[in-house]
Amino acid sequence: QASRSAGDPLILPPGINSQSFKDFIGKAIDIVGEDNVTVINDAQQLGKQSYLDPSKVHDMFYIADEDYFVSSAVVCPRNVQDVQTILRLSNEFEVPLWPFSVGRNVGYGGAAPRVPGSVGLDMGKNMNKILEVNVDGAYALVEPGVTFAGLHDYLVQNNLRDKLWVDVPDLGGGSVLGNTIERGVGYTPYGDHWMMHCGLEVVLPDGTLLRTGMGALPDPSADPSLPADQQPANKCWQHFNYGFGPYNDGIFTQSSLGIVVKMGIWLMPNPGGYQSYLITIPRDEDLHQAVEIIRPLRAAMVLQNVPTIRHILLDAAVVGDKKAYSNSDKPLTDVELDAIAKKLNLGRWNFYGALYGPPPVRDALWQVVKASFSAIPGAKFYFPEDIPESKVLQIRHDTMQGIPSMDELKWVDWLPNGAHLFFSPIAKVTGDDAMAQYKVTRQRCEEYGFDFIGDFVVGMREIHHIVCIVFDRKDPKQRRNAHEMIRTLIDDAAKRGWGEYRTHLALMDQIADTYNFNNNAQMKLNETIKNALDPKGVLAPGKNGIWPKTYDGKAWKV
Ligand code: ADP
């Protein structure tokens, strides 16, 4: 550190010397103004630790060293043209950029870049407008900085909640656009966010502006002398996803091929009635039967939303830390888990779902759901009004109707200095697959000294199995164990034909390597596209394991 010269960041971008960095920053200031550029040159700038006030410069839930995944500077474009100009600048200097929208991607790396010393592009600070909410079309058009909570508040403040709902993830503070292009999920019938997006506006690595789908067809009234981003868009842009020709949108998800500056998202028409419920499932092994019951109901949309089967400890952790239940510093045993379930009046597994529509619709669906789950001996059925003391049901009651909450933050405090990492394999909706994944992951957790905390999030034909690896970030041994365990789990999973849907920065290469069918054919395609669109490799190098030809990916192994 002593050799750093004045004005240097903690970490320079790779291959960039002090003088070029200074020149780059000077030019960035000319573009966006001094207020919108911060150089990260002091370890104190890495102090933030809370989701409520997230870091824009490093990974708060670090598993590598705290000062590894760190940006050299953060630049906040004020508008689309700034984004285009910054991209051209970064091509000129060959400085890597790492775009993020809000930076609340916790458990996956937050706002931090894959390549240390990249310049973070904070898309959300200034570009945070809800550009349109269309009631008849039931959609919104948003900029990167619009959060789920912000969009929900907008609906409430404009008396639109009786018409439209927004789907929200467990925590409401993230970016609608950022979460959707990372293919995140929520829990209403519109839970698959990517499925419900419609139309993107993207800046390509060379600064070109593109509208996808119907957006590629200009609006006849558009004034061609205006900058492209300000031209009125095609009237069907948010109505039809596919337009004409190859469908491009997918390549901008979990991607380093463009910076998304606008996105259409479908909102759910208020269904005219709502009832959430909890079904407690008593025994560990009942998971098998529960998943078998769920499969046909979900595929037929009798289960209308994205329901979850939560392990007892996920619910327990929302209402208390480990100390509140046990003095043990070992993984809790089955006997201890049963005692916690009894104390909280919950099952070893707890199924949270909801019914949507006017009473006759809900009643008919509930009859089927209840009759189906009654096959599990000892299953119990609750509405929120039956058990007002059940904190988690009250939270899920909100979440499953698109009312954002921050209450699920609490499970991270299961351990002191709690941080978390997600292991997120995809499973078929079968009892065998769910049990097998539960067994493998719980066994590894216990081997490495962690409690199994997790849930099964049920999509239309698959389950996102989310294992929440909670560790004490101030304890280097726990951090190492968490890191080693997730590496082992990725291998365990791949051997059984399971793959993850999303991951932390530190694991991207390993997981990308597991998707290697036919001699890495998919990675070769991804690299070909990357090198064609971004020949200098300036945009998010290494994201999701895709390294441009200007980088030696192996040299960046974590
Ligand atoms: P959250 O919505 O949870 O706050 P982030 O803003 O941290 O999410 O974004 C998560 C990840 O998604 C980023 O690290 C980045 O890789 C990608 N991303 C987010 N916003 C954009 C964007 N506007 N353009 C391209 N990629 C983005």
Coordinates of C-alpha atoms and ligand atoms in Angstrom, one line a residue:
Q1 CA 0.0 0.0 0.0
A2 CA 2.9 2.4 0.8
S3 CA 3.9 2.4 -2.9
R4 CA 0.5 3.9 -3.9
S5 CA 0.9 7.4 -5.2
A6 CA -1.4 10.2 -4.3
G7 CA -4.9 9.9 -5.9
D8 CA -4.5 6.1 -6.5
P9 CA -7.4 3.9 -5.5
L10 CA -6.9 1.0 -3.1
I11 CA -6.8 -1.2 -6.3
L12 CA -6.1 0.1 -9.7
P13 CA -7.9 -1.4 -12.7
P14 CA -5.8 -4.2 -14.2
G15 CA -3.2 -2.9 -16.6
I16 CA -3.9 0.7 -15.8
N17 CA -1.2 2.9 -14.2
S18 CA -1.7 5.8 -11.9
Q19 CA -1.6 8.4 -14.6
S20 CA -4.1 6.7 -16.9
F21 CA -6.4 6.2 -14.0
K22 CA -6.2 9.8 -13.1
D23 CA -6.8 10.8 -16.7
F24 CA -9.8 8.4 -16.9
I25 CA -11.3 9.8 -13.7
G26 CA -10.7 13.4 -14.9
K27 CA -12.7 12.6 -18.1
A28 CA -15.4 10.8 -16.2
I29 CA -15.8 13.9 -14.1
D30 CA -16.1 16.0 -17.2
I31 CA -19.0 13.7 -18.3
V32 CA -21.0 13.2 -15.2
G33 CA -19.7 15.9 -12.8
E34 CA -17.7 15.7 -9.7
D35 CA -20.7 14.8 -7.5
N36 CA -21.1 11.6 -9.5
V37 CA -17.5 10.2 -9.2
T38 CA -16.0 8.7 -6.1
V39 CA -12.5 7.2 -6.0
I40 CA -12.1 4.4 -3.5
N41 CA -8.8 5.2 -1.9
D42 CA -9.4 4.7 1.8
A43 CA -10.2 1.4 3.6
Q44 CA -12.8 3.3 5.6
Q45 CA -14.9 3.5 2.5
L46 CA -15.4 -0.3 2.9
G47 CA -17.2 0.1 6.2
K48 CA -20.8 -0.5 5.2
Q49 CA -22.4 -3.6 6.4
S50 CA -26.1 -3.3 6.2
Y51 CA -28.7 -4.2 3.5
L52 CA -30.5 -1.0 4.6
D53 CA -27.6 1.1 3.6
P54 CA -25.7 -1.1 1.2
S55 CA -22.1 -0.7 0.0
K56 CA -21.7 0.5 -3.6
V57 CA -18.0 -0.4 -3.6
H58 CA -17.4 -3.8 -2.1
D59 CA -19.0 -7.1 -1.1
M60 CA -20.5 -6.7 2.4
F61 CA -20.9 -10.4 2.8
Y62 CA -17.3 -11.2 1.7
I63 CA -16.1 -14.8 1.6
A64 CA -12.8 -13.8 0.0
D65 CA -10.8 -11.2 1.9
E66 CA -12.8 -8.1 2.7
D67 CA -10.7 -5.9 0.4
Y68 CA -10.6 -8.3 -2.6
F69 CA -13.9 -7.7 -4.5
V70 CA -13.5 -3.9 -4.5
S71 CA -14.0 -1.2 -7.1
S72 CA -11.4 1.4 -7.9
A73 CA -14.0 4.1 -8.3
V74 CA -17.8 4.5 -8.7
V75 CA -19.3 6.6 -11.5
C76 CA -23.0 7.5 -11.5
P77 CA -24.3 8.3 -14.9
R78 CA -27.1 10.9 -14.9
N79 CA -28.8 9.7 -18.1
V80 CA -28.6 7.3 -21.0
Q81 CA -26.2 9.5 -23.0
D82 CA -23.8 9.5 -20.0
V83 CA -23.8 5.7 -20.1
Q84 CA -23.0 5.8 -23.8
T85 CA -20.2 8.3 -23.3
I86 CA -18.7 6.4 -20.3
L87 CA -18.7 3.2 -22.3
R88 CA -16.8 4.9 -25.1
L89 CA -14.4 6.3 -22.6
S90 CA -13.8 2.9 -21.0
N91 CA -13.1 1.5 -24.4
E92 CA -10.6 4.3 -25.1
F93 CA -8.7 3.6 -21.8
E94 CA -9.5 -0.1 -21.6
V95 CA -10.8 0.3 -18.1
P96 CA -13.3 -2.4 -17.0
L97 CA -16.7 -1.3 -15.9
W98 CA -19.1 -3.1 -13.6
P99 CA -22.7 -1.9 -13.8
F100 CA -25.1 -2.4 -11.0
S101 CA -28.5 -0.9 -10.3
V102 CA -29.0 -0.7 -6.5
G103 CA -26.3 -3.1 -5.2
R104 CA -28.5 -5.1 -3.0
N105 CA -27.6 -8.4 -4.7
V106 CA -26.5 -9.7 -1.2
G107 CA -25.5 -13.3 -1.0
Y108 CA -24.2 -13.1 -4.6
G109 CA -21.7 -10.3 -4.2
G110 CA -23.7 -7.1 -3.8
A111 CA -22.4 -4.2 -5.9
A112 CA -18.9 -5.5 -6.0
P113 CA -17.1 -6.3 -9.3
R114 CA -15.8 -9.7 -10.4
V115 CA -12.4 -8.1 -11.4
P116 CA -11.0 -6.1 -8.5
G117 CA -10.3 -2.5 -9.4
S118 CA -13.1 -2.3 -12.0
V119 CA -15.0 1.0 -12.1
G120 CA -18.4 0.5 -10.6
L121 CA -21.2 2.0 -12.7
D122 CA -23.9 3.0 -10.3
M123 CA -26.9 2.9 -12.6
G124 CA -29.5 3.5 -9.9
K125 CA -28.4 6.7 -8.1
N126 CA -29.6 9.2 -10.8
M127 CA -31.5 6.9 -13.2
N128 CA -34.4 6.0 -10.9
K129 CA -37.6 7.1 -12.6
I130 CA -40.8 5.1 -13.1
L131 CA -41.3 6.2 -16.7
E132 CA -44.8 4.8 -17.1
V133 CA -47.4 2.8 -15.3
N134 CA -50.0 1.8 -17.8
V135 CA -53.2 0.6 -16.1
D136 CA -55.0 -0.9 -19.2
G137 CA -51.9 -2.6 -20.4
A138 CA -51.0 -3.6 -16.8
Y139 CA -47.3 -2.8 -17.1
A140 CA -44.6 -0.4 -15.9
L141 CA -41.5 0.9 -17.7
V142 CA -38.7 1.5 -15.2
E143 CA -35.1 2.8 -15.0
P144 CA -32.4 0.8 -13.1
G145 CA -32.8 2.6 -9.8
V146 CA -36.5 1.9 -9.3
T147 CA -36.8 -0.5 -6.3
F148 CA -39.6 -3.0 -5.6
A149 CA -40.6 -0.9 -2.6
G150 CA -40.5 2.3 -4.7
L151 CA -42.8 0.8 -7.4
H152 CA -45.2 -0.5 -4.8
D153 CA -45.3 2.9 -3.0
Y154 CA -46.0 4.5 -6.4
L155 CA -49.0 2.3 -6.9
V156 CA -50.3 3.1 -3.4
Q157 CA -49.7 6.8 -3.6
N158 CA -51.5 7.0 -7.0
N159 CA -54.4 4.9 -5.8
L160 CA -53.5 2.2 -8.2
R161 CA -53.2 -0.8 -5.8
D162 CA -56.8 -1.6 -6.4
K163 CA -55.9 -2.1 -10.1
L164 CA -52.3 -3.4 -10.2
W165 CA -49.8 -5.3 -8.0
V166 CA -46.1 -5.6 -8.3
D167 CA -44.4 -8.9 -7.6
V168 CA -41.7 -8.5 -4.9
P169 CA -38.9 -10.8 -3.7
D170 CA -38.2 -11.6 0.0
L171 CA -36.7 -8.1 0.5
G172 CA -38.1 -5.1 -1.2
G173 CA -35.1 -2.9 -1.4
G174 CA -33.5 -4.2 -4.6
S175 CA -33.8 -2.9 -8.2
V176 CA -36.8 -4.3 -10.2
L177 CA -34.6 -4.2 -13.3
G178 CA -31.4 -5.6 -11.7
N179 CA -33.3 -8.4 -10.0
T180 CA -35.1 -9.3 -13.2
I181 CA -32.1 -9.4 -15.5
E182 CA -30.4 -11.6 -12.8
R183 CA -33.5 -13.8 -13.2
G184 CA -34.5 -13.4 -9.6
V185 CA -37.9 -14.6 -8.3
G186 CA -40.8 -13.4 -6.2
Y187 CA -43.9 -15.1 -4.8
T188 CA -47.1 -13.9 -6.5
P189 CA -48.4 -15.6 -9.7
Y190 CA -45.9 -13.2 -11.4
G191 CA -43.0 -14.6 -9.4
D192 CA -40.8 -15.4 -12.4
H193 CA -39.7 -11.9 -13.0
W194 CA -37.9 -12.6 -16.3
M195 CA -41.0 -14.3 -17.7
M196 CA -42.9 -11.1 -16.9
H197 CA -40.5 -8.6 -18.3
C198 CA -41.4 -7.1 -21.7
G199 CA -39.0 -4.9 -23.7
L200 CA -35.5 -3.7 -22.9
E201 CA -33.5 -0.7 -23.8
V202 CA -29.8 -1.6 -23.7
V203 CA -26.5 0.2 -24.3
L204 CA -24.1 -2.2 -26.0
P205 CA -20.4 -2.2 -25.1
D206 CA -19.5 0.1 -28.0
G207 CA -22.1 2.7 -26.8
T208 CA -24.8 1.8 -29.3
L209 CA -28.4 2.1 -28.0
L210 CA -30.8 -0.8 -28.8
R211 CA -34.4 -1.5 -28.1
T212 CA -35.4 -5.1 -28.1
G213 CA -38.6 -6.9 -29.3
M214 CA -41.3 -4.5 -30.7
G215 CA -39.0 -1.6 -29.5
A216 CA -36.9 -2.2 -32.7
L217 CA -39.8 -0.9 -34.7
P218 CA -39.8 2.9 -34.5
D219 CA -42.9 4.9 -33.5
P220 CA -44.1 6.7 -36.6
S221 CA -44.4 10.0 -34.6
A222 CA -40.8 9.9 -33.4
D223 CA -38.6 12.8 -34.2
P224 CA -35.4 11.2 -35.6
S225 CA -33.3 14.3 -34.6
L226 CA -33.8 13.5 -30.9
P227 CA -31.3 11.2 -29.2
A228 CA -32.5 7.6 -29.6
D229 CA -33.3 7.1 -25.9
Q230 CA -35.6 10.0 -25.9
Q231 CA -37.7 9.0 -28.9
P232 CA -41.2 7.7 -28.1
A233 CA -41.2 4.0 -28.3
N234 CA -43.3 1.6 -30.3
K235 CA -46.8 1.3 -28.7
C236 CA -46.5 -2.5 -28.5
W237 CA -43.0 -2.5 -26.8
Q238 CA -44.4 -3.5 -23.4
H239 CA -47.1 -5.8 -24.9
F240 CA -45.3 -8.3 -27.0
N241 CA -41.9 -9.7 -26.0
Y242 CA -40.6 -11.2 -29.2
G243 CA -40.8 -8.8 -32.1
F244 CA -39.3 -10.3 -35.3
G245 CA -36.3 -12.4 -35.9
P246 CA -34.0 -14.0 -33.2
Y247 CA -35.1 -13.1 -29.7
N248 CA -32.3 -11.2 -28.2
D249 CA -33.4 -10.3 -24.7
G250 CA -32.0 -13.5 -23.0
I251 CA -28.4 -12.6 -23.8
F252 CA -28.8 -9.5 -21.6
T253 CA -29.6 -11.6 -18.5
Q254 CA -26.7 -12.6 -16.1
S255 CA -24.7 -11.0 -18.9
S256 CA -21.8 -8.8 -19.7
L257 CA -23.1 -7.9 -23.2
G258 CA -24.9 -4.7 -22.4
I259 CA -26.1 -2.2 -19.8
V260 CA -29.8 -2.2 -19.5
V261 CA -31.2 1.3 -19.1
K262 CA -35.0 0.7 -19.4
M263 CA -37.1 -2.3 -18.9
G264 CA -40.8 -3.0 -19.2
I265 CA -42.3 -5.3 -16.5
W266 CA -45.9 -6.6 -16.4
L267 CA -47.9 -5.9 -13.3
M268 CA -50.5 -8.2 -12.0
P269 CA -54.1 -7.0 -12.3
N270 CA -55.6 -7.0 -8.8
P271 CA -57.3 -10.4 -8.7
G272 CA -60.3 -9.2 -6.7
G273 CA -59.6 -11.2 -3.6
Y274 CA -56.8 -12.8 -1.8
Q275 CA -56.1 -15.4 1.0
S276 CA -52.7 -16.5 2.1
Y277 CA -52.3 -19.7 4.1
L278 CA -49.8 -21.9 5.9
I279 CA -49.7 -25.7 5.9
T280 CA -47.4 -27.1 8.6
I281 CA -45.8 -30.5 7.7
P282 CA -44.7 -32.3 10.7
R283 CA -41.9 -34.7 9.9
D284 CA -38.6 -34.3 8.1
E285 CA -39.3 -37.1 5.6
D286 CA -42.8 -35.6 4.8
L287 CA -40.9 -33.3 2.4
H288 CA -41.1 -36.2 -0.2
Q289 CA -44.9 -36.5 -0.1
A290 CA -45.4 -32.7 0.0
V291 CA -43.4 -32.2 -3.2
E292 CA -45.3 -35.1 -4.9
I293 CA -48.6 -33.3 -4.0
I294 CA -47.3 -30.0 -5.2
R295 CA -46.2 -31.0 -8.7
P296 CA -49.5 -31.6 -10.4
L297 CA -51.2 -28.8 -8.6
R298 CA -48.5 -26.3 -9.5
A299 CA -48.2 -27.4 -13.2
A300 CA -52.0 -27.1 -13.5
M301 CA -51.9 -23.7 -11.7
V302 CA -54.3 -24.8 -9.0
L303 CA -51.3 -23.5 -7.0
Q304 CA -51.5 -20.0 -8.6
N305 CA -48.4 -18.4 -7.1
V306 CA -44.8 -19.3 -6.4
P307 CA -45.2 -21.1 -3.1
T308 CA -42.4 -22.0 -0.7
I309 CA -41.6 -25.0 1.5
R310 CA -39.5 -23.6 4.3
H311 CA -37.3 -25.5 6.6
I312 CA -38.1 -24.9 10.3
L313 CA -34.8 -23.1 10.9
L314 CA -35.5 -20.5 8.2
D315 CA -38.7 -19.6 10.0
A316 CA -37.1 -19.9 13.4
A317 CA -34.3 -17.5 12.4
V318 CA -36.7 -14.8 11.3
V319 CA -38.0 -14.6 14.9
G320 CA -34.8 -15.3 16.9
D321 CA -31.1 -15.9 16.7
K322 CA -29.5 -19.3 17.4
K323 CA -28.8 -18.3 21.0
A324 CA -32.5 -17.8 21.6
Y325 CA -33.1 -21.5 21.0
S326 CA -29.9 -23.2 22.1
N327 CA -26.6 -22.9 23.8
S328 CA -25.1 -25.3 21.3
D329 CA -22.4 -24.1 18.9
K330 CA -22.8 -27.2 16.8
P331 CA -25.4 -27.8 14.1
L332 CA -28.7 -28.4 15.8
T333 CA -29.9 -32.0 16.0
D334 CA -33.2 -33.5 14.9
V335 CA -34.3 -33.5 18.5
E336 CA -33.5 -29.9 18.8
L337 CA -35.2 -29.0 15.6
D338 CA -38.4 -30.8 16.7
A339 CA -38.3 -28.9 20.0
I340 CA -38.1 -25.6 18.1
A341 CA -40.9 -26.6 15.8
K342 CA -43.0 -27.4 18.8
K343 CA -42.2 -24.2 20.5
L344 CA -43.1 -22.1 17.4
N345 CA -46.1 -24.2 16.6
L346 CA -44.7 -25.0 13.2
G347 CA -43.8 -28.1 11.2
R348 CA -40.4 -29.4 10.3
W349 CA -41.4 -28.0 6.9
N350 CA -43.8 -25.2 6.4
F351 CA -45.7 -24.5 3.1
Y352 CA -46.7 -20.9 2.4
G353 CA -49.1 -20.4 -0.5
A354 CA -52.0 -18.1 -1.5
L355 CA -55.3 -18.1 -3.3
Y356 CA -56.2 -15.3 -5.7
G357 CA -59.7 -14.2 -7.0
P358 CA -63.2 -13.6 -5.7
P359 CA -64.5 -16.0 -3.0
P360 CA -66.0 -18.7 -5.2
V361 CA -62.7 -19.1 -7.1
R362 CA -60.7 -19.2 -3.9
D363 CA -63.1 -21.5 -2.2
A364 CA -63.0 -24.0 -5.0
L365 CA -59.1 -23.9 -5.1
W366 CA -58.8 -24.2 -1.4
Q367 CA -60.9 -27.3 -1.3
V368 CA -58.6 -29.0 -3.7
V369 CA -55.4 -27.8 -2.0
K370 CA -56.7 -28.7 1.4
A371 CA -57.9 -32.2 0.4
S372 CA -54.6 -32.9 -1.4
F373 CA -52.4 -31.9 1.6
S374 CA -54.6 -33.7 4.0
A375 CA -53.0 -36.9 2.8
I376 CA -50.0 -36.0 4.9
P377 CA -50.7 -37.3 8.4
G378 CA -50.6 -34.4 10.9
A379 CA -50.6 -31.6 8.4
K380 CA -52.3 -28.5 9.7
F381 CA -53.9 -25.6 7.9
Y382 CA -53.9 -22.0 8.9
F383 CA -55.0 -18.6 7.7
P384 CA -53.1 -15.5 9.1
E385 CA -56.1 -14.5 11.1
D386 CA -56.1 -17.9 12.9
I387 CA -52.6 -17.4 14.2
P388 CA -51.7 -13.7 14.5
E389 CA -48.7 -14.7 16.6
S390 CA -47.1 -16.4 13.6
K391 CA -44.7 -13.7 12.4
V392 CA -43.6 -15.5 9.3
L393 CA -47.1 -16.1 8.0
Q394 CA -47.8 -12.4 8.6
I395 CA -44.7 -11.5 6.5
R396 CA -45.6 -14.0 3.7
H397 CA -49.2 -12.7 3.7
D398 CA -47.7 -9.4 2.5
T399 CA -45.1 -10.8 0.2
M400 CA -47.5 -13.1 -1.7
Q401 CA -49.7 -10.1 -2.5
G402 CA -46.8 -7.9 -3.6
I403 CA -46.4 -5.8 -0.5
P404 CA -42.6 -5.4 0.1
S405 CA -41.0 -6.1 3.5
M406 CA -37.6 -6.0 5.1
D407 CA -38.5 -8.5 7.8
E408 CA -36.8 -11.5 6.3
L409 CA -33.5 -9.7 6.8
K410 CA -33.5 -11.1 10.3
W411 CA -32.5 -14.6 9.5
V412 CA -29.0 -13.4 8.6
D413 CA -28.5 -12.6 12.3
W414 CA -28.8 -16.3 13.2
L415 CA -25.1 -16.0 14.1
P416 CA -23.3 -13.0 15.4
N417 CA -21.9 -10.8 12.6
G418 CA -24.2 -12.8 10.4
A419 CA -23.4 -12.8 6.7
H420 CA -24.8 -15.2 4.1
L421 CA -24.0 -17.0 0.9
F422 CA -26.7 -18.6 -1.3
F423 CA -26.3 -22.1 -2.8
S424 CA -29.1 -22.3 -5.3
P425 CA -29.4 -25.5 -7.3
I426 CA -32.4 -26.3 -9.5
A427 CA -34.4 -29.4 -8.8
K428 CA -37.2 -31.2 -10.6
V429 CA -40.5 -31.1 -8.7
T430 CA -40.3 -34.6 -7.4
G431 CA -40.1 -36.0 -3.9
D432 CA -37.0 -38.0 -4.8
D433 CA -35.1 -34.9 -6.2
A434 CA -36.1 -32.6 -3.3
M435 CA -35.2 -35.2 -0.7
A436 CA -31.9 -36.0 -2.4
Q437 CA -30.9 -32.3 -2.6
Y438 CA -32.0 -31.8 1.0
K439 CA -29.9 -34.8 2.2
V440 CA -26.7 -33.8 0.3
T441 CA -26.9 -30.2 1.4
R442 CA -27.8 -30.8 5.0
Q443 CA -25.1 -33.4 5.4
R444 CA -22.4 -31.0 4.0
C445 CA -23.7 -28.2 6.2
E446 CA -23.3 -30.3 9.3
E447 CA -19.9 -31.6 8.2
Y448 CA -18.7 -28.0 7.9
G449 CA -20.3 -26.9 11.2
F450 CA -23.3 -25.0 9.8
D451 CA -27.0 -25.4 10.5
F452 CA -29.1 -26.2 7.4
I453 CA -31.3 -23.2 6.7
G454 CA -33.2 -23.3 3.4
D455 CA -36.3 -23.4 1.4
F456 CA -37.8 -24.8 -1.8
V457 CA -39.2 -22.2 -4.1
V458 CA -41.6 -23.8 -6.5
G459 CA -41.7 -22.6 -10.1
M460 CA -43.9 -24.0 -12.8
R461 CA -41.9 -27.1 -13.6
E462 CA -38.9 -26.9 -11.2
I463 CA -37.8 -25.9 -7.8
H464 CA -35.2 -23.2 -6.9
H465 CA -33.7 -24.9 -3.9
I466 CA -32.2 -22.1 -1.8
V467 CA -29.6 -23.0 0.8
C468 CA -28.9 -20.0 3.0
I469 CA -25.3 -20.5 4.3
V470 CA -25.2 -18.2 7.3
F471 CA -21.7 -17.5 8.7
D472 CA -20.0 -15.1 11.1
R473 CA -18.1 -12.8 8.7
K474 CA -15.6 -11.8 11.5
D475 CA -14.6 -15.4 12.0
P476 CA -12.0 -16.3 9.3
K477 CA -12.5 -20.0 9.9
Q478 CA -16.2 -19.9 9.3
R479 CA -15.7 -17.8 6.2
R480 CA -13.2 -20.3 4.9
N481 CA -15.5 -23.2 5.8
A482 CA -18.5 -21.5 4.0
H483 CA -16.3 -21.0 0.9
E484 CA -15.0 -24.5 0.9
M485 CA -18.4 -26.0 1.5
I486 CA -20.0 -24.2 -1.4
R487 CA -17.2 -25.3 -3.6
T488 CA -17.8 -28.9 -2.5
L489 CA -21.5 -28.6 -2.9
I490 CA -21.1 -27.3 -6.5
D491 CA -19.2 -30.5 -7.3
D492 CA -21.6 -32.7 -5.3
A493 CA -24.4 -31.2 -7.3
A494 CA -22.8 -31.5 -10.8
K495 CA -22.0 -35.1 -10.2
R496 CA -25.7 -35.7 -9.7
G497 CA -26.7 -33.6 -12.7
W498 CA -27.8 -30.6 -10.7
G499 CA -26.8 -27.0 -11.6
E500 CA -27.2 -23.7 -9.9
Y501 CA -29.3 -20.8 -11.3
R502 CA -27.2 -18.0 -10.0
T503 CA -24.2 -17.5 -7.8
H504 CA -21.7 -15.3 -5.9
L505 CA -18.8 -13.6 -7.8
A506 CA -16.3 -16.0 -6.2
L507 CA -18.1 -19.1 -7.6
M508 CA -19.0 -18.0 -11.1
D509 CA -16.1 -19.8 -12.8
Q510 CA -16.6 -23.0 -11.1
I511 CA -20.3 -23.1 -11.9
A512 CA -19.8 -22.0 -15.5
D513 CA -17.4 -25.0 -15.8
T514 CA -20.1 -27.4 -14.8
Y515 CA -22.3 -26.3 -17.7
N516 CA -19.9 -28.0 -20.1
F517 CA -22.1 -30.2 -22.3
N518 CA -20.4 -31.3 -25.6
N519 CA -17.0 -29.8 -25.0
N520 CA -18.2 -26.5 -23.5
A521 CA -20.2 -25.7 -26.6
Q522 CA -22.3 -23.1 -24.7
M523 CA -19.3 -21.3 -23.3
K524 CA -17.7 -21.2 -26.7
L525 CA -20.9 -19.5 -28.1
N526 CA -20.9 -17.1 -25.1
E527 CA -17.3 -16.2 -25.7
T528 CA -17.8 -15.7 -29.4
I529 CA -20.6 -13.3 -28.8
K530 CA -18.7 -11.6 -26.0
N531 CA -15.6 -11.0 -28.2
A532 CA -17.7 -9.8 -31.1
L533 CA -19.7 -7.2 -29.1
D534 CA -16.9 -6.2 -26.6
P535 CA -13.6 -6.8 -28.4
K536 CA -11.6 -4.9 -25.6
G537 CA -13.4 -6.8 -22.9
V538 CA -14.4 -3.6 -20.9
L539 CA -17.8 -4.6 -19.8
A540 CA -18.1 -6.8 -16.7
P541 CA -15.2 -9.2 -17.6
G542 CA -15.6 -12.5 -15.9
K543 CA -19.3 -12.1 -15.1
N544 CA -20.9 -15.6 -14.9
G545 CA -17.6 -17.1 -15.9
I546 CA -17.3 -15.5 -19.3
W547 CA -13.9 -14.0 -19.9
P548 CA -13.2 -11.8 -22.9
K549 CA -10.2 -12.7 -25.0
T550 CA -8.3 -9.7 -23.4
Y551 CA -8.2 -11.5 -20.1
D552 CA -6.7 -14.7 -18.9
G553 CA -9.6 -16.1 -16.9
K554 CA -7.4 -18.6 -15.0
A555 CA -5.3 -15.8 -13.6
W556 CA -8.4 -14.4 -11.9
K557 CA -9.3 -17.6 -10.0
V558 CA -10.5 -16.9 -6.5
Ligands
ADP1 P1 -30.3 -5.5 -6.8 O1 -31.4 -5.3 -7.7 O2 -30.4 -6.7 -5.9 O3 -29.9 -4.3 -6.0 P2 -27.8 -5.1 -8.2 O4 -28.1 -3.8 -8.6 O5 -26.8 -5.4 -7.2 O6 -29.1 -5.9 -7.8 O7 -27.5 -5.9 -9.6 C1 -27.2 -7.3 -9.5 C2 -26.3 -7.6 -10.7 O8 -27.0 -7.5 -11.9 C3 -25.1 -6.7 -10.9 O9 -24.0 -7.1 -10.2 C4 -24.9 -6.7 -12.4 O10 -24.1 -7.8 -12.7 C5 -26.3 -6.9 -12.9 N1 -26.9 -5.6 -13.3 C6 -27.6 -4.9 -12.5 N2 -28.1 -3.8 -13.1 C7 -27.6 -3.8 -14.4 C8 -27.8 -3.0 -15.5 N3 -28.6 -1.9 -15.5 N4 -27.2 -3.4 -16.7 C9 -26.5 -4.6 -16.7 N5 -26.3 -5.4 -15.7 C10 -26.9 -5.0 -14.5

